[in-house]
């Protein structure tokens, strides 16, 4: 019994470390993608030069890039993006696990399907939050910036929803 508890604790630590690594990689990926979207070089040398020429008040604190949004709005978009990405990871992990099993080969097949269904609805709520994030813009310029920043995420969310509907819902 103690061995099982230690194994679960070790697994928890491993998962926690992986989540931290993913969060760091996601932040780095976000910064690189934002630079590409804005047509800026992504090398660290050019970032340092850019950081020295733009004021902190009008730029993203990570990049030194002026994108006409205040830091609070950028953080809100990042939070929406990060949360949705985590749900996508959970969804695809469960989707692939469920796709590889059958009721005959997996005694937990029914509970896995229920879990997958919950993730499907979580993805739908994520898409609603992304739409809300875009629609709560103060003006058209801000709305367009948010649309550009979140377009790949919207595509990923819709792809997950479509894949679930085609694979799980329609075959019945």
PDB file of C-alpha atoms in Angstrom:
ATOM      1  CA  UNK A   1       0.000   0.000   0.000  1.00  0.00           C
ATOM      2  CA  UNK A   2       2.848   2.406   0.839  1.00  0.00           C
ATOM      3  CA  UNK A   3       4.499   1.556  -2.462  1.00  0.00           C
ATOM      4  CA  UNK A   4       1.325   2.510  -4.350  1.00  0.00           C
ATOM      5  CA  UNK A   5       1.101   5.841  -2.474  1.00  0.00           C
ATOM      6  CA  UNK A   6       4.749   6.616  -3.259  1.00  0.00           C
ATOM      7  CA  UNK A   7       4.183   5.751  -6.914  1.00  0.00           C
ATOM      8  CA  UNK A   8       1.167   8.092  -7.049  1.00  0.00           C
ATOM      9  CA  UNK A   9       3.174  10.850  -5.353  1.00  0.00           C
ATOM     10  CA  UNK A  10       6.011  10.385  -7.859  1.00  0.00           C
ATOM     11  CA  UNK A  11       3.509  10.455 -10.713  1.00  0.00           C
ATOM     12  CA  UNK A  12       2.011  13.664  -9.300  1.00  0.00           C
ATOM     13  CA  UNK A  13       5.465  15.256  -9.149  1.00  0.00           C
ATOM     14  CA  UNK A  14       6.214  14.178 -12.724  1.00  0.00           C
ATOM     15  CA  UNK A  15       2.906  15.575 -13.968  1.00  0.00           C
ATOM     16  CA  UNK A  16       3.469  18.815 -12.067  1.00  0.00           C
ATOM     17  CA  UNK A  17       6.929  19.202 -13.633  1.00  0.00           C
ATOM     18  CA  UNK A  18       5.530  18.511 -17.109  1.00  0.00           C
ATOM     19  CA  UNK A  19       2.804  21.126 -16.629  1.00  0.00           C
ATOM     20  CA  UNK A  20       5.432  23.681 -15.581  1.00  0.00           C
ATOM     21  CA  UNK A  21       7.573  22.842 -18.618  1.00  0.00           C
ATOM     22  CA  UNK A  22       4.558  23.078 -20.927  1.00  0.00           C
ATOM     23  CA  UNK A  23       3.611  26.449 -19.461  1.00  0.00           C
ATOM     24  CA  UNK A  24       7.133  27.751 -20.063  1.00  0.00           C
ATOM     25  CA  UNK A  25       7.203  26.396 -23.628  1.00  0.00           C
ATOM     26  CA  UNK A  26       3.745  27.801 -24.283  1.00  0.00           C
ATOM     27  CA  UNK A  27       4.898  31.247 -23.119  1.00  0.00           C
ATOM     28  CA  UNK A  28       7.936  31.060 -25.403  1.00  0.00           C
ATOM     29  CA  UNK A  29       5.786  29.872 -28.294  1.00  0.00           C
ATOM     30  CA  UNK A  30       3.303  32.677 -27.654  1.00  0.00           C
ATOM     31  CA  UNK A  31       6.079  35.264 -27.841  1.00  0.00           C
ATOM     32  CA  UNK A  32       7.535  33.848 -31.064  1.00  0.00           C
ATOM     33  CA  UNK A  33       4.100  33.566 -32.703  1.00  0.00           C
ATOM     34  CA  UNK A  34       3.205  37.109 -31.684  1.00  0.00           C
ATOM     35  CA  UNK A  35       6.412  38.395 -33.246  1.00  0.00           C
ATOM     36  CA  UNK A  36       5.711  36.482 -36.460  1.00  0.00           C
ATOM     37  CA  UNK A  37       2.161  37.827 -36.548  1.00  0.00           C
ATOM     38  CA  UNK A  38       3.475  41.353 -36.212  1.00  0.00           C
ATOM     39  CA  UNK A  39       6.195  40.759 -38.818  1.00  0.00           C
ATOM     40  CA  UNK A  40       9.065  41.207 -36.389  1.00  0.00           C
ATOM     41  CA  UNK A  41      12.305  39.244 -36.200  1.00  0.00           C
ATOM     42  CA  UNK A  42      12.288  36.635 -33.445  1.00  0.00           C
ATOM     43  CA  UNK A  43      15.985  36.597 -32.558  1.00  0.00           C
ATOM     44  CA  UNK A  44      16.995  37.646 -29.054  1.00  0.00           C
ATOM     45  CA  UNK A  45      19.403  40.298 -30.359  1.00  0.00           C
ATOM     46  CA  UNK A  46      16.665  42.123 -32.206  1.00  0.00           C
ATOM     47  CA  UNK A  47      14.364  41.735 -29.200  1.00  0.00           C
ATOM     48  CA  UNK A  48      16.922  43.442 -26.982  1.00  0.00           C
ATOM     49  CA  UNK A  49      17.306  46.277 -29.460  1.00  0.00           C
ATOM     50  CA  UNK A  50      13.534  46.632 -29.687  1.00  0.00           C
ATOM     51  CA  UNK A  51      13.186  46.589 -25.900  1.00  0.00           C
ATOM     52  CA  UNK A  52      15.578  49.516 -25.640  1.00  0.00           C
ATOM     53  CA  UNK A  53      13.675  51.697 -28.107  1.00  0.00           C
ATOM     54  CA  UNK A  54      10.045  51.252 -26.995  1.00  0.00           C
ATOM     55  CA  UNK A  55       8.585  52.437 -23.734  1.00  0.00           C
ATOM     56  CA  UNK A  56       7.252  49.849 -21.291  1.00  0.00           C
ATOM     57  CA  UNK A  57       3.888  51.629 -21.046  1.00  0.00           C
ATOM     58  CA  UNK A  58       2.821  50.970 -24.628  1.00  0.00           C
ATOM     59  CA  UNK A  59       4.428  47.599 -25.231  1.00  0.00           C
ATOM     60  CA  UNK A  60       4.047  43.994 -24.251  1.00  0.00           C
ATOM     61  CA  UNK A  61       6.355  43.538 -21.275  1.00  0.00           C
ATOM     62  CA  UNK A  62       7.715  40.234 -22.624  1.00  0.00           C
ATOM     63  CA  UNK A  63       8.521  41.403 -26.117  1.00  0.00           C
ATOM     64  CA  UNK A  64       8.903  45.144 -26.181  1.00  0.00           C
ATOM     65  CA  UNK A  65       6.491  45.172 -29.113  1.00  0.00           C
ATOM     66  CA  UNK A  66       3.906  47.898 -29.514  1.00  0.00           C
ATOM     67  CA  UNK A  67       0.611  46.250 -30.428  1.00  0.00           C
ATOM     68  CA  UNK A  68      -1.802  48.959 -29.302  1.00  0.00           C
ATOM     69  CA  UNK A  69      -3.232  46.950 -26.407  1.00  0.00           C
ATOM     70  CA  UNK A  70      -2.566  47.615 -22.772  1.00  0.00           C
ATOM     71  CA  UNK A  71      -0.869  44.943 -20.678  1.00  0.00           C
ATOM     72  CA  UNK A  72      -4.092  43.901 -18.919  1.00  0.00           C
ATOM     73  CA  UNK A  73      -5.773  43.112 -22.242  1.00  0.00           C
ATOM     74  CA  UNK A  74      -2.739  41.208 -23.492  1.00  0.00           C
ATOM     75  CA  UNK A  75      -2.687  39.208 -20.259  1.00  0.00           C
ATOM     76  CA  UNK A  76      -6.392  38.480 -20.631  1.00  0.00           C
ATOM     77  CA  UNK A  77      -5.848  37.156 -24.166  1.00  0.00           C
ATOM     78  CA  UNK A  78      -2.867  35.082 -22.977  1.00  0.00           C
ATOM     79  CA  UNK A  79      -4.894  33.618 -20.108  1.00  0.00           C
ATOM     80  CA  UNK A  80      -7.740  32.681 -22.445  1.00  0.00           C
ATOM     81  CA  UNK A  81      -5.240  31.130 -24.861  1.00  0.00           C
ATOM     82  CA  UNK A  82      -3.360  29.182 -22.194  1.00  0.00           C
ATOM     83  CA  UNK A  83      -6.511  27.800 -20.563  1.00  0.00           C
ATOM     84  CA  UNK A  84      -7.913  26.700 -23.913  1.00  0.00           C
ATOM     85  CA  UNK A  85      -4.621  25.023 -24.836  1.00  0.00           C
ATOM     86  CA  UNK A  86      -4.665  23.027 -21.600  1.00  0.00           C
ATOM     87  CA  UNK A  87      -8.190  21.817 -22.339  1.00  0.00           C
ATOM     88  CA  UNK A  88      -7.136  20.908 -25.877  1.00  0.00           C
ATOM     89  CA  UNK A  89      -4.257  18.829 -24.496  1.00  0.00           C
ATOM     90  CA  UNK A  90      -6.610  17.010 -22.132  1.00  0.00           C
ATOM     91  CA  UNK A  91      -9.161  16.490 -24.896  1.00  0.00           C
ATOM     92  CA  UNK A  92      -6.701  15.060 -27.425  1.00  0.00           C
ATOM     93  CA  UNK A  93      -5.052  12.817 -24.837  1.00  0.00           C
ATOM     94  CA  UNK A  94      -8.430  11.373 -23.875  1.00  0.00           C
ATOM     95  CA  UNK A  95      -9.608  11.229 -27.498  1.00  0.00           C
ATOM     96  CA  UNK A  96      -6.570   9.203 -28.560  1.00  0.00           C
ATOM     97  CA  UNK A  97      -6.853   6.910 -25.546  1.00  0.00           C
ATOM     98  CA  UNK A  98     -10.527   6.265 -26.273  1.00  0.00           C
ATOM     99  CA  UNK A  99      -9.931   5.803 -30.003  1.00  0.00           C
ATOM    100  CA  UNK A 100      -7.442   3.009 -29.319  1.00  0.00           C
ATOM    101  CA  UNK A 101      -9.793   0.994 -27.112  1.00  0.00           C
ATOM    102  CA  UNK A 102     -13.102  -0.838 -27.351  1.00  0.00           C
ATOM    103  CA  UNK A 103     -15.599  -2.042 -24.766  1.00  0.00           C
ATOM    104  CA  UNK A 104     -14.126  -5.532 -25.193  1.00  0.00           C
ATOM    105  CA  UNK A 105     -10.507  -4.493 -24.611  1.00  0.00           C
ATOM    106  CA  UNK A 106     -10.969  -1.810 -21.959  1.00  0.00           C
ATOM    107  CA  UNK A 107     -13.104  -2.314 -18.849  1.00  0.00           C
ATOM    108  CA  UNK A 108     -13.094   1.483 -18.340  1.00  0.00           C
ATOM    109  CA  UNK A 109     -14.296   2.272 -21.863  1.00  0.00           C
ATOM    110  CA  UNK A 110     -17.620   3.737 -20.716  1.00  0.00           C
ATOM    111  CA  UNK A 111     -15.991   6.015 -18.128  1.00  0.00           C
ATOM    112  CA  UNK A 112     -13.403   7.066 -20.736  1.00  0.00           C
ATOM    113  CA  UNK A 113     -16.219   8.051 -23.110  1.00  0.00           C
ATOM    114  CA  UNK A 114     -17.890  10.040 -20.337  1.00  0.00           C
ATOM    115  CA  UNK A 115     -14.604  11.819 -19.625  1.00  0.00           C
ATOM    116  CA  UNK A 116     -14.146  12.566 -23.331  1.00  0.00           C
ATOM    117  CA  UNK A 117     -17.671  13.992 -23.492  1.00  0.00           C
ATOM    118  CA  UNK A 118     -16.878  16.301 -20.560  1.00  0.00           C
ATOM    119  CA  UNK A 119     -13.755  17.521 -22.362  1.00  0.00           C
ATOM    120  CA  UNK A 120     -15.828  18.082 -25.502  1.00  0.00           C
ATOM    121  CA  UNK A 121     -18.142  20.400 -23.577  1.00  0.00           C
ATOM    122  CA  UNK A 122     -15.121  22.110 -22.008  1.00  0.00           C
ATOM    123  CA  UNK A 123     -13.769  22.787 -25.507  1.00  0.00           C
ATOM    124  CA  UNK A 124     -17.142  24.270 -26.488  1.00  0.00           C
ATOM    125  CA  UNK A 125     -17.005  26.578 -23.455  1.00  0.00           C
ATOM    126  CA  UNK A 126     -13.436  27.551 -24.374  1.00  0.00           C
ATOM    127  CA  UNK A 127     -14.615  28.557 -27.842  1.00  0.00           C
ATOM    128  CA  UNK A 128     -17.377  30.630 -26.240  1.00  0.00           C
ATOM    129  CA  UNK A 129     -14.804  32.351 -23.995  1.00  0.00           C
ATOM    130  CA  UNK A 130     -12.584  33.097 -26.983  1.00  0.00           C
ATOM    131  CA  UNK A 131     -15.546  34.581 -28.863  1.00  0.00           C
ATOM    132  CA  UNK A 132     -16.441  36.618 -25.789  1.00  0.00           C
ATOM    133  CA  UNK A 133     -12.839  37.826 -25.508  1.00  0.00           C
ATOM    134  CA  UNK A 134     -12.987  39.071 -29.094  1.00  0.00           C
ATOM    135  CA  UNK A 135     -16.499  40.537 -28.872  1.00  0.00           C
ATOM    136  CA  UNK A 136     -15.735  42.455 -25.673  1.00  0.00           C
ATOM    137  CA  UNK A 137     -13.288  44.666 -27.531  1.00  0.00           C
ATOM    138  CA  UNK A 138     -13.612  48.407 -27.138  1.00  0.00           C
ATOM    139  CA  UNK A 139     -13.218  49.179 -30.843  1.00  0.00           C
ATOM    140  CA  UNK A 140     -12.742  47.513 -34.226  1.00  0.00           C
ATOM    141  CA  UNK A 141      -8.946  47.819 -34.139  1.00  0.00           C
ATOM    142  CA  UNK A 142      -8.717  45.987 -30.822  1.00  0.00           C
ATOM    143  CA  UNK A 143     -11.190  43.384 -32.084  1.00  0.00           C
ATOM    144  CA  UNK A 144      -9.081  42.785 -35.201  1.00  0.00           C
ATOM    145  CA  UNK A 145      -5.867  42.419 -33.156  1.00  0.00           C
ATOM    146  CA  UNK A 146      -7.538  39.872 -30.872  1.00  0.00           C
ATOM    147  CA  UNK A 147      -8.933  37.986 -33.879  1.00  0.00           C
ATOM    148  CA  UNK A 148      -5.455  37.735 -35.381  1.00  0.00           C
ATOM    149  CA  UNK A 149      -3.907  36.630 -32.100  1.00  0.00           C
ATOM    150  CA  UNK A 150      -6.554  33.998 -31.415  1.00  0.00           C
ATOM    151  CA  UNK A 151      -7.222  32.739 -34.969  1.00  0.00           C
ATOM    152  CA  UNK A 152      -4.976  29.629 -34.695  1.00  0.00           C
ATOM    153  CA  UNK A 153      -6.576  28.760 -31.354  1.00  0.00           C
ATOM    154  CA  UNK A 154     -10.084  29.107 -32.792  1.00  0.00           C
ATOM    155  CA  UNK A 155      -9.105  26.801 -35.642  1.00  0.00           C
ATOM    156  CA  UNK A 156      -7.719  24.225 -33.178  1.00  0.00           C
ATOM    157  CA  UNK A 157     -10.831  24.344 -30.999  1.00  0.00           C
ATOM    158  CA  UNK A 158     -13.139  23.943 -34.001  1.00  0.00           C
ATOM    159  CA  UNK A 159     -11.015  21.076 -35.290  1.00  0.00           C
ATOM    160  CA  UNK A 160     -11.321  19.240 -31.961  1.00  0.00           C
ATOM    161  CA  UNK A 161     -15.088  19.779 -31.867  1.00  0.00           C
ATOM    162  CA  UNK A 162     -15.471  18.602 -35.452  1.00  0.00           C
ATOM    163  CA  UNK A 163     -13.325  15.516 -34.891  1.00  0.00           C
ATOM    164  CA  UNK A 164     -15.376  14.524 -31.843  1.00  0.00           C
ATOM    165  CA  UNK A 165     -18.664  15.065 -33.670  1.00  0.00           C
ATOM    166  CA  UNK A 166     -17.546  13.081 -36.717  1.00  0.00           C
ATOM    167  CA  UNK A 167     -15.973  10.244 -34.708  1.00  0.00           C
ATOM    168  CA  UNK A 168     -18.242   9.919 -31.696  1.00  0.00           C
ATOM    169  CA  UNK A 169     -21.590  11.607 -32.305  1.00  0.00           C
ATOM    170  CA  UNK A 170     -22.406  10.819 -35.960  1.00  0.00           C
ATOM    171  CA  UNK A 171     -21.529   7.069 -36.066  1.00  0.00           C
ATOM    172  CA  UNK A 172     -24.454   6.228 -33.724  1.00  0.00           C
TER     173      UNK A 172
END
